[in-house]
Amino acid sequence: MKNSSREFRIDGHKVKTLAQKYSTPIYCYSLKKIKTKLNNFKKNFKKINPLICFSVKSNSNKFLLKEIGKLGLGADVVSIGELVRALNSGIKPNQIVFSGVGKTVNEIDYAIRKKILLINAESKSEILEIEKIAKYQKKIVNIGIRLNPNIDAETLNQISTGKKENKFGVLEKTFINLVNYSKKSKNLNLRCLSVHIGSQILNVKPYQKMLNVLEKIIKKTNYHFEYIDLGGGMGIDYKNNNKELDLKKYSFLIKKFQIKNTSKIIFEPGRSIIGNSGFLISKIIYIKEGHKKDFIILDAAMNDFMRPALYKATHRIIPAQKKNNKTRKIYEFVGPICESTDKFLTTKNFQKLNEKDLIIICDVGAYGMSLSSNYNLRPKVMELLIKNSEVKIISKRQTLNDLI
Ligand SMILES: *Cc1c(COP(=O)(O)O)cnc(C)c1O
């Protein structure tokens, strides 16, 4: 990511060259950046020695999962599709946890047959269903129960999951009842308490509250959980101002928690591993004068990258080539889709751009491609992985034929 020259490069590869060779839009990931992030994550949590299960929904590219598996991570999956993909990518079943409020009979049946580490149940009905299927298969199934700790994660409302009004997990009273129920079951082996309070959490305080709640509840249940699955949600820097969750502080809090609870810790990070590693390269189709601003109409749109439209998320946009020109403009970066929410960013003080110039939307590694769709019957874009000197196509651009 050194960019001393005026041409933006991703690990030494000029964005302009990539665009010329592969056309645009392109999702481009840096393996180096993923490794740096992961090593930093591991280093900060070293004393806790957690099992790290990568959240597949943040980025489900097959090749990326393979690389992530090679780096020793397990997987957190939320559908049978993700489960099959994780297994096919070489991730071991005993390092896979299955989350989600609506697992179907088919999904539970498959997960049991594959002997994954944990099915984290989120309701009484689900536990009964798991028990029924386990009985039918004549098996004892490892489960977790997801607690809704009623904590405000102080993040965007749309990605908050741990408040009592949210659909995720079960509230304290139900939790205790379900622990007692599971203890007596012949086909359930309750091994884990799981929580996940939200995403893009920048402050350790919600985590601190969460750990306090866990401590109290564990005491009340009087049960030894072999695993405590703390979920993911660690927030990253989207503004290039070094404001991200202080993992060291979080680690310190968990270490303190572990004095009373000897359970093994599981994490399910997605964004904090892969978010900063992705770049969306896009070309300007047209520039159109608007009211007090100009519209930069890109060849990438909300179907390719949905976070701004879905969550009002802000992502930095940078030009692929810096120019000497001192003129500064007010631009709104938009896609070609027939929706007013199809816009990425409005910004003052941008260098003057021209039609056919390339721009880069930053930090799109998580919830980028995995949230993309064919809306407006637009083909899915290509994904590239930069692996040192190698540029690898890790998913092909869909063609018109693929769509029609
Ligand atoms: C989405 C999700 C995660 C990953 O969240 P990040 O913010 O990407 O770390 C982890 N666990 C569960 C249960 C999730 O739903």
Tab-separated table of C-alpha atoms and ligand atoms in Angstrom:
chain	number	residue	atom	x	y	z
A	1	MET	CA	0.000	0.000	0.000
A	2	LYS	CA	2.999	2.330	-0.381
A	3	ASN	CA	1.886	5.270	-2.410
A	4	SER	CA	4.812	7.612	-2.553
A	5	SER	CA	4.278	8.003	-6.287
A	6	ARG	CA	1.183	9.712	-7.582
A	7	GLU	CA	-0.245	6.457	-8.860
A	8	PHE	CA	-2.170	4.445	-6.281
A	9	ARG	CA	-0.818	0.956	-5.861
A	10	ILE	CA	-2.051	-2.054	-3.951
A	11	ASP	CA	1.006	-3.906	-2.686
A	12	GLY	CA	3.067	-2.574	-5.557
A	13	HIS	CA	0.475	-3.171	-8.258
A	14	LYS	CA	-0.733	-0.068	-10.040
A	15	VAL	CA	-4.505	0.250	-9.915
A	16	LYS	CA	-4.426	1.714	-13.410
A	17	THR	CA	-2.696	-1.374	-14.788
A	18	LEU	CA	-5.169	-3.693	-13.056
A	19	ALA	CA	-8.088	-1.737	-14.490
A	20	GLN	CA	-6.617	-1.811	-17.998
A	21	LYS	CA	-5.997	-5.523	-17.828
A	22	TYR	CA	-9.199	-6.661	-16.138
A	23	SER	CA	-11.662	-3.833	-16.827
A	24	THR	CA	-13.773	-2.301	-14.021
A	25	PRO	CA	-15.350	-2.455	-11.464
A	26	ILE	CA	-13.009	-4.746	-9.505
A	27	TYR	CA	-12.867	-5.824	-5.904
A	28	CYS	CA	-9.192	-6.145	-5.085
A	29	TYR	CA	-7.867	-7.591	-1.821
A	30	SER	CA	-4.412	-7.497	-0.301
A	31	LEU	CA	-3.396	-10.787	1.309
A	32	LYS	CA	-0.568	-8.942	3.002
A	33	LYS	CA	-3.044	-6.649	4.717
A	34	ILE	CA	-5.208	-9.579	5.835
A	35	LYS	CA	-2.148	-11.249	7.353
A	36	THR	CA	-1.069	-8.041	9.091
A	37	LYS	CA	-4.542	-7.577	10.567
A	38	LEU	CA	-4.779	-11.173	11.689
A	39	ASN	CA	-1.313	-11.181	13.243
A	40	ASN	CA	-2.155	-8.006	15.098
A	41	PHE	CA	-5.416	-9.566	16.293
A	42	LYS	CA	-3.615	-12.703	17.475
A	43	LYS	CA	-0.881	-10.693	19.163
A	44	ASN	CA	-3.359	-8.602	21.137
A	45	PHE	CA	-5.310	-11.631	22.326
A	46	LYS	CA	-2.285	-13.844	22.835
A	47	LYS	CA	-2.790	-14.249	26.584
A	48	ILE	CA	-6.350	-15.430	26.031
A	49	ASN	CA	-5.425	-18.010	23.422
A	50	PRO	CA	-8.848	-17.895	21.724
A	51	LEU	CA	-10.268	-20.035	18.972
A	52	ILE	CA	-10.794	-17.564	16.119
A	53	CYS	CA	-13.725	-18.437	13.865
A	54	PHE	CA	-13.809	-16.121	10.856
A	55	SER	CA	-17.279	-14.753	10.148
A	56	VAL	CA	-17.947	-16.111	6.660
A	57	LYS	CA	-20.799	-13.721	5.968
A	58	SER	CA	-18.360	-10.795	5.989
A	59	ASN	CA	-16.602	-12.251	2.952
A	60	SER	CA	-17.432	-15.655	1.561
A	61	ASN	CA	-15.009	-15.842	-1.363
A	62	LYS	CA	-13.781	-19.420	-1.724
A	63	PHE	CA	-10.122	-18.583	-2.260
A	64	LEU	CA	-10.034	-16.070	0.549
A	65	LEU	CA	-11.536	-18.675	2.874
A	66	LYS	CA	-8.846	-21.101	1.786
A	67	GLU	CA	-6.143	-18.572	2.654
A	68	ILE	CA	-7.853	-17.814	5.947
A	69	GLY	CA	-8.071	-21.530	6.736
A	70	LYS	CA	-4.355	-21.870	5.986
A	71	LEU	CA	-3.710	-19.138	8.541
A	72	GLY	CA	-5.271	-21.405	11.144
A	73	LEU	CA	-8.709	-19.861	11.518
A	74	GLY	CA	-11.989	-21.667	11.948
A	75	ALA	CA	-15.320	-20.355	10.667
A	76	ASP	CA	-18.527	-18.851	11.968
A	77	VAL	CA	-21.316	-19.690	9.519
A	78	VAL	CA	-24.955	-18.644	9.345
A	79	SER	CA	-26.363	-20.866	6.588
A	80	ILE	CA	-25.848	-24.272	5.015
A	81	GLY	CA	-24.316	-22.516	2.008
A	82	GLU	CA	-21.648	-20.937	4.184
A	83	LEU	CA	-21.124	-24.200	6.039
A	84	VAL	CA	-20.522	-26.183	2.841
A	85	ARG	CA	-18.221	-23.492	1.539
A	86	ALA	CA	-16.202	-23.383	4.752
A	87	LEU	CA	-15.809	-27.177	4.688
A	88	ASN	CA	-14.870	-27.132	0.991
A	89	SER	CA	-12.257	-24.492	1.741
A	90	GLY	CA	-10.523	-26.919	4.064
A	91	ILE	CA	-11.715	-25.516	7.374
A	92	LYS	CA	-12.003	-28.328	9.896
A	93	PRO	CA	-15.454	-29.215	11.221
A	94	ASN	CA	-14.200	-29.023	14.806
A	95	GLN	CA	-13.397	-25.355	14.200
A	96	ILE	CA	-16.791	-24.363	12.835
A	97	VAL	CA	-19.629	-22.739	14.774
A	98	PHE	CA	-23.118	-22.249	13.346
A	99	SER	CA	-25.078	-19.110	14.347
A	100	GLY	CA	-28.413	-17.645	13.230
A	101	VAL	CA	-32.006	-17.278	14.437
A	102	GLY	CA	-33.652	-19.393	11.767
A	103	LYS	CA	-31.728	-22.587	11.094
A	104	THR	CA	-33.929	-25.008	9.175
A	105	VAL	CA	-34.310	-28.751	9.787
A	106	ASN	CA	-32.183	-29.356	6.720
A	107	GLU	CA	-29.415	-27.086	7.986
A	108	ILE	CA	-29.394	-28.595	11.476
A	109	ASP	CA	-29.424	-32.136	10.089
A	110	TYR	CA	-26.439	-31.379	7.859
A	111	ALA	CA	-24.487	-29.603	10.616
A	112	ILE	CA	-24.954	-32.596	12.949
A	113	ARG	CA	-23.812	-35.051	10.283
A	114	LYS	CA	-20.689	-32.979	9.669
A	115	LYS	CA	-19.847	-32.998	13.406
A	116	ILE	CA	-19.125	-29.292	13.667
A	117	LEU	CA	-17.862	-27.812	16.931
A	118	LEU	CA	-21.056	-26.032	17.969
A	119	ILE	CA	-24.535	-25.222	16.879
A	120	ASN	CA	-25.308	-21.994	18.692
A	121	ALA	CA	-29.060	-22.087	19.265
A	122	GLU	CA	-31.078	-18.899	19.540
A	123	SER	CA	-34.507	-20.030	20.793
A	124	LYS	CA	-36.332	-22.710	22.741
A	125	SER	CA	-37.974	-24.006	19.565
A	126	GLU	CA	-34.601	-24.381	17.913
A	127	ILE	CA	-33.207	-26.351	20.840
A	128	LEU	CA	-36.187	-28.705	20.700
A	129	GLU	CA	-35.656	-29.122	16.969
A	130	ILE	CA	-31.930	-29.858	17.407
A	131	GLU	CA	-32.767	-32.399	20.122
A	132	LYS	CA	-35.346	-34.087	17.907
A	133	ILE	CA	-32.945	-34.426	14.980
A	134	ALA	CA	-30.130	-35.596	17.262
A	135	LYS	CA	-32.394	-38.269	18.716
A	136	TYR	CA	-33.341	-39.408	15.212
A	137	GLN	CA	-29.671	-39.598	14.215
A	138	LYS	CA	-28.876	-41.291	17.536
A	139	LYS	CA	-26.276	-38.696	18.361
A	140	ILE	CA	-25.247	-36.353	21.123
A	141	VAL	CA	-24.904	-32.870	19.703
A	142	ASN	CA	-22.672	-30.069	20.946
A	143	ILE	CA	-24.625	-26.887	21.358
A	144	GLY	CA	-24.264	-23.358	22.564
A	145	ILE	CA	-27.030	-21.041	23.628
A	146	ARG	CA	-26.933	-17.465	22.484
A	147	LEU	CA	-27.718	-14.956	25.160
A	148	ASN	CA	-29.254	-11.584	24.416
A	149	PRO	CA	-27.470	-9.582	27.127
A	150	ASN	CA	-29.543	-6.437	26.561
A	151	ILE	CA	-26.529	-4.220	25.905
A	152	ASP	CA	-26.390	-1.188	23.662
A	153	ALA	CA	-23.324	-1.690	21.481
A	154	GLU	CA	-23.258	2.062	20.726
A	155	THR	CA	-22.952	1.394	17.024
A	156	LEU	CA	-25.275	1.976	14.052
A	157	ASN	CA	-28.807	0.851	14.914
A	158	GLN	CA	-28.928	-1.373	11.843
A	159	ILE	CA	-25.967	-3.425	13.043
A	160	SER	CA	-26.800	-3.567	16.738
A	161	THR	CA	-27.839	-7.060	17.839
A	162	GLY	CA	-27.613	-7.284	21.627
A	163	LYS	CA	-30.534	-5.139	22.805
A	164	LYS	CA	-33.677	-6.738	24.171
A	165	GLU	CA	-35.731	-5.465	21.237
A	166	ASN	CA	-33.426	-7.277	18.778
A	167	LYS	CA	-34.361	-10.704	17.437
A	168	PHE	CA	-31.049	-12.332	18.370
A	169	GLY	CA	-30.468	-14.777	21.224
A	170	VAL	CA	-32.649	-15.344	24.266
A	171	LEU	CA	-33.183	-13.159	27.304
A	172	GLU	CA	-31.808	-14.053	30.720
A	173	LYS	CA	-34.823	-15.894	32.077
A	174	THR	CA	-35.198	-18.094	29.007
A	175	PHE	CA	-31.470	-18.644	28.960
A	176	ILE	CA	-31.486	-20.084	32.465
A	177	ASN	CA	-34.485	-22.290	31.660
A	178	LEU	CA	-32.795	-23.577	28.523
A	179	VAL	CA	-29.590	-24.376	30.404
A	180	ASN	CA	-31.611	-26.460	32.839
A	181	TYR	CA	-33.469	-28.150	30.005
A	182	SER	CA	-30.267	-28.981	28.114
A	183	LYS	CA	-28.567	-30.377	31.223
A	184	LYS	CA	-31.240	-33.072	31.412
A	185	SER	CA	-31.306	-33.910	27.710
A	186	LYS	CA	-29.752	-37.179	26.550
A	187	ASN	CA	-29.043	-35.851	23.079
A	188	LEU	CA	-27.750	-32.380	23.833
A	189	ASN	CA	-24.324	-31.550	25.165
A	190	LEU	CA	-24.398	-27.924	26.264
A	191	ARG	CA	-20.848	-26.667	25.901
A	192	CYS	CA	-21.080	-22.985	25.088
A	193	LEU	CA	-22.570	-19.673	26.027
A	194	SER	CA	-22.498	-17.340	23.036
A	195	VAL	CA	-23.097	-13.622	22.562
A	196	HIS	CA	-22.647	-11.150	19.739
A	197	ILE	CA	-23.819	-7.638	20.529
A	198	GLY	CA	-23.286	-5.915	17.201
A	199	SER	CA	-20.794	-4.795	14.628
A	200	GLN	CA	-18.326	-1.933	14.121
A	201	ILE	CA	-17.984	-1.400	17.869
A	202	LEU	CA	-15.322	1.217	18.536
A	203	ASN	CA	-15.488	1.531	22.306
A	204	VAL	CA	-14.680	-1.228	24.811
A	205	LYS	CA	-17.407	-0.102	27.216
A	206	PRO	CA	-20.229	-2.166	25.666
A	207	TYR	CA	-17.942	-5.191	25.788
A	208	GLN	CA	-17.179	-4.474	29.410
A	209	LYS	CA	-20.897	-4.341	30.216
A	210	MET	CA	-21.392	-7.538	28.258
A	211	LEU	CA	-18.714	-9.346	30.271
A	212	ASN	CA	-20.287	-8.139	33.515
A	213	VAL	CA	-23.654	-9.506	32.421
A	214	LEU	CA	-22.056	-12.823	31.483
A	215	GLU	CA	-20.368	-13.121	34.849
A	216	LYS	CA	-23.659	-12.656	36.681
A	217	ILE	CA	-25.600	-15.060	34.501
A	218	ILE	CA	-22.972	-17.775	34.663
A	219	LYS	CA	-23.128	-17.548	38.430
A	220	LYS	CA	-26.919	-17.882	38.343
A	221	THR	CA	-26.865	-20.925	36.073
A	222	ASN	CA	-24.249	-22.608	38.231
A	223	TYR	CA	-23.055	-24.398	35.091
A	224	HIS	CA	-19.560	-24.774	33.705
A	225	PHE	CA	-19.467	-23.702	30.077
A	226	GLU	CA	-16.495	-25.197	28.312
A	227	TYR	CA	-16.610	-22.342	25.797
A	228	ILE	CA	-17.615	-18.727	25.963
A	229	ASP	CA	-18.174	-17.441	22.436
A	230	LEU	CA	-17.923	-13.660	22.523
A	231	GLY	CA	-18.834	-13.144	18.863
A	232	GLY	CA	-17.190	-10.486	16.716
A	233	GLY	CA	-17.991	-6.849	16.176
A	234	MET	CA	-14.564	-5.325	16.692
A	235	GLY	CA	-14.668	-1.953	14.950
A	236	ILE	CA	-12.134	-0.843	12.346
A	237	ASP	CA	-10.806	2.439	11.014
A	238	TYR	CA	-12.883	3.655	8.063
A	239	LYS	CA	-11.680	7.254	8.152
A	240	ASN	CA	-7.943	6.752	8.069
A	241	ASN	CA	-7.648	8.413	11.479
A	242	ASN	CA	-6.539	5.375	13.468
A	243	LYS	CA	-9.766	5.197	15.429
A	244	GLU	CA	-10.489	1.524	15.868
A	245	LEU	CA	-11.411	-0.700	18.792
A	246	ASP	CA	-8.560	-0.960	21.281
A	247	LEU	CA	-8.037	-4.721	21.156
A	248	LYS	CA	-5.478	-4.581	23.935
A	249	LYS	CA	-8.003	-3.056	26.319
A	250	TYR	CA	-10.624	-5.612	25.327
A	251	SER	CA	-8.103	-8.382	25.825
A	252	PHE	CA	-7.286	-7.051	29.279
A	253	LEU	CA	-10.988	-7.085	30.242
A	254	ILE	CA	-11.394	-10.661	29.056
A	255	LYS	CA	-8.279	-11.712	30.940
A	256	LYS	CA	-9.857	-10.305	34.083
A	257	PHE	CA	-13.102	-12.131	33.312
A	258	GLN	CA	-11.121	-15.352	32.946
A	259	ILE	CA	-9.880	-15.201	36.523
A	260	LYS	CA	-13.330	-16.382	37.567
A	261	ASN	CA	-14.228	-18.286	34.404
A	262	THR	CA	-11.796	-20.797	33.028
A	263	SER	CA	-13.819	-21.337	29.850
A	264	LYS	CA	-12.051	-21.284	26.493
A	265	ILE	CA	-12.805	-18.119	24.528
A	266	ILE	CA	-14.116	-18.168	20.964
A	267	PHE	CA	-14.161	-15.072	18.744
A	268	GLU	CA	-16.106	-14.640	15.519
A	269	PRO	CA	-14.447	-11.647	13.858
A	270	GLY	CA	-15.216	-10.702	10.269
A	271	ARG	CA	-14.750	-7.021	9.631
A	272	SER	CA	-11.695	-6.632	11.874
A	273	ILE	CA	-9.797	-9.262	9.880
A	274	ILE	CA	-10.797	-8.438	6.331
A	275	GLY	CA	-12.477	-5.002	6.216
A	276	ASN	CA	-9.421	-2.853	5.553
A	277	SER	CA	-7.938	-5.270	3.007
A	278	GLY	CA	-10.405	-4.602	0.188
A	279	PHE	CA	-10.529	-1.900	-2.504
A	280	LEU	CA	-13.290	-1.330	-5.018
A	281	ILE	CA	-11.810	0.056	-8.212
A	282	SER	CA	-14.291	1.913	-10.372
A	283	LYS	CA	-14.220	4.050	-13.482
A	284	ILE	CA	-16.059	7.314	-14.016
A	285	ILE	CA	-18.609	6.950	-16.805
A	286	TYR	CA	-19.911	10.517	-16.845
A	287	ILE	CA	-19.636	13.717	-14.871
A	288	LYS	CA	-22.824	15.732	-14.649
A	289	GLU	CA	-23.359	19.191	-13.259
A	290	GLY	CA	-25.882	19.306	-10.421
A	291	HIS	CA	-27.170	21.852	-7.938
A	292	LYS	CA	-24.126	23.130	-6.015
A	293	LYS	CA	-22.251	19.913	-6.746
A	294	ASP	CA	-21.241	17.679	-9.595
A	295	PHE	CA	-22.307	14.069	-9.883
A	296	ILE	CA	-19.554	11.577	-10.498
A	297	ILE	CA	-21.357	8.690	-12.157
A	298	LEU	CA	-19.374	5.522	-11.577
A	299	ASP	CA	-19.520	2.101	-13.189
A	300	ALA	CA	-19.889	0.621	-9.677
A	301	ALA	CA	-23.280	0.850	-8.003
A	302	MET	CA	-25.200	-0.044	-4.874
A	303	ASN	CA	-25.702	-3.609	-6.091
A	304	ASP	CA	-21.905	-4.020	-6.090
A	305	PHE	CA	-21.378	-2.293	-2.772
A	306	MET	CA	-24.410	-1.876	-0.606
A	307	ARG	CA	-23.135	-0.567	2.737
A	308	PRO	CA	-23.697	3.139	2.035
A	309	ALA	CA	-27.277	2.521	0.825
A	310	LEU	CA	-28.086	-0.076	3.485
A	311	TYR	CA	-26.501	1.480	6.571
A	312	LYS	CA	-25.560	4.997	5.469
A	313	ALA	CA	-21.990	3.817	5.936
A	314	THR	CA	-19.234	6.218	4.924
A	315	HIS	CA	-16.291	4.941	2.928
A	316	ARG	CA	-13.349	7.012	1.793
A	317	ILE	CA	-12.958	7.509	-1.926
A	318	ILE	CA	-9.570	8.348	-3.396
A	319	PRO	CA	-8.395	9.040	-6.936
A	320	ALA	CA	-6.231	6.372	-8.549
A	321	GLN	CA	-3.960	9.123	-9.759
A	322	LYS	CA	-3.142	12.267	-7.826
A	323	LYS	CA	-2.948	15.381	-9.944
A	324	ASN	CA	-1.061	18.614	-9.447
A	325	ASN	CA	-4.123	20.624	-10.325
A	326	LYS	CA	-5.079	22.743	-7.290
A	327	THR	CA	-8.766	23.037	-8.222
A	328	ARG	CA	-11.049	21.525	-5.550
A	329	LYS	CA	-14.597	20.402	-6.271
A	330	ILE	CA	-17.757	19.301	-4.464
A	331	TYR	CA	-18.654	15.888	-5.755
A	332	GLU	CA	-21.320	13.316	-5.162
A	333	PHE	CA	-20.182	9.833	-6.138
A	334	VAL	CA	-23.125	7.826	-7.439
A	335	GLY	CA	-23.857	4.631	-9.336
A	336	PRO	CA	-26.033	4.201	-12.439
A	337	ILE	CA	-28.903	2.421	-10.626
A	338	CYS	CA	-32.423	3.839	-10.618
A	339	GLU	CA	-32.572	4.504	-6.866
A	340	SER	CA	-31.786	7.710	-5.056
A	341	THR	CA	-29.919	5.752	-2.391
A	342	ASP	CA	-27.478	4.604	-5.046
A	343	LYS	CA	-24.777	6.986	-3.873
A	344	PHE	CA	-21.492	6.347	-2.143
A	345	LEU	CA	-20.289	9.673	-0.827
A	346	THR	CA	-20.728	13.423	-1.008
A	347	THR	CA	-17.483	15.252	-0.439
A	348	LYS	CA	-16.009	18.723	-0.590
A	349	ASN	CA	-12.457	19.449	-1.540
A	350	PHE	CA	-11.921	16.647	-3.998
A	351	GLN	CA	-9.324	16.983	-6.713
A	352	LYS	CA	-10.824	17.796	-10.096
A	353	LEU	CA	-11.751	14.597	-11.902
A	354	ASN	CA	-12.361	13.784	-15.531
A	355	GLU	CA	-14.572	11.271	-17.244
A	356	LYS	CA	-12.846	7.849	-17.559
A	357	ASP	CA	-10.660	8.544	-14.494
A	358	LEU	CA	-10.368	5.750	-11.950
A	359	ILE	CA	-11.322	6.078	-8.300
A	360	ILE	CA	-11.006	3.678	-5.379
A	361	ILE	CA	-13.587	3.062	-2.670
A	362	CYS	CA	-11.617	2.021	0.416
A	363	ASP	CA	-12.031	-0.586	3.150
A	364	VAL	CA	-14.628	-2.697	1.353
A	365	GLY	CA	-13.228	-6.112	2.301
A	366	ALA	CA	-16.074	-6.923	4.696
A	367	TYR	CA	-19.768	-6.858	3.754
A	368	GLY	CA	-18.801	-5.701	0.275
A	369	MET	CA	-18.923	-8.487	-2.286
A	370	SER	CA	-20.831	-10.751	0.109
A	371	LEU	CA	-23.743	-8.287	0.153
A	372	SER	CA	-23.717	-7.680	-3.600
A	373	SER	CA	-26.623	-8.620	-5.843
A	374	ASN	CA	-27.768	-8.666	-9.453
A	375	TYR	CA	-30.193	-5.774	-8.955
A	376	ASN	CA	-30.955	-3.976	-12.207
A	377	LEU	CA	-29.693	-7.206	-13.785
A	378	ARG	CA	-26.127	-6.053	-13.375
A	379	PRO	CA	-23.451	-8.757	-13.497
A	380	LYS	CA	-21.411	-9.420	-10.347
A	381	VAL	CA	-17.972	-7.882	-10.554
A	382	MET	CA	-14.596	-9.567	-10.580
A	383	GLU	CA	-12.529	-10.186	-7.457
A	384	LEU	CA	-8.736	-10.121	-7.437
A	385	LEU	CA	-6.334	-11.164	-4.727
A	386	ILE	CA	-2.874	-9.644	-4.551
A	387	LYS	CA	-0.500	-12.256	-3.233
A	388	ASN	CA	2.915	-10.565	-3.272
A	389	SER	CA	3.930	-10.331	-6.935
A	390	GLU	CA	1.020	-12.461	-8.058
A	391	VAL	CA	-2.392	-11.132	-9.096
A	392	LYS	CA	-4.939	-13.899	-8.804
A	393	ILE	CA	-8.496	-13.850	-10.144
A	394	ILE	CA	-10.503	-15.255	-7.232
A	395	SER	CA	-13.890	-14.836	-8.834
A	396	LYS	CA	-14.709	-14.097	-12.432
A	397	ARG	CA	-16.827	-11.227	-13.615
A	398	GLN	CA	-20.284	-12.508	-14.524
A	399	THR	CA	-21.097	-12.269	-18.180
A	400	LEU	CA	-24.329	-11.251	-19.846
A	401	ASN	CA	-24.872	-14.933	-20.606
A	402	ASP	CA	-24.620	-15.809	-16.910
A	403	LEU	CA	-27.531	-13.481	-16.302
A	404	ILE	CA	-29.853	-14.112	-19.213
B	1	LIG	C1	-22.009	-10.906	11.692
B	1	LIG	C2	-21.623	-11.717	12.839
B	1	LIG	C3	-20.293	-11.754	13.265
B	1	LIG	C4	-19.184	-10.920	12.641
B	1	LIG	O1	-19.267	-9.575	12.974
B	1	LIG	P1	-18.081	-8.562	12.588
B	1	LIG	O2	-18.595	-7.241	12.985
B	1	LIG	O3	-17.856	-8.661	11.128
B	1	LIG	O4	-16.878	-8.972	13.365
B	1	LIG	C5	-19.971	-12.614	14.300
B	1	LIG	N1	-20.911	-13.378	14.923
B	1	LIG	C6	-22.205	-13.349	14.540
B	1	LIG	C7	-23.168	-14.221	15.237
B	1	LIG	C8	-22.601	-12.521	13.500
B	1	LIG	O5	-23.886	-12.487	13.141
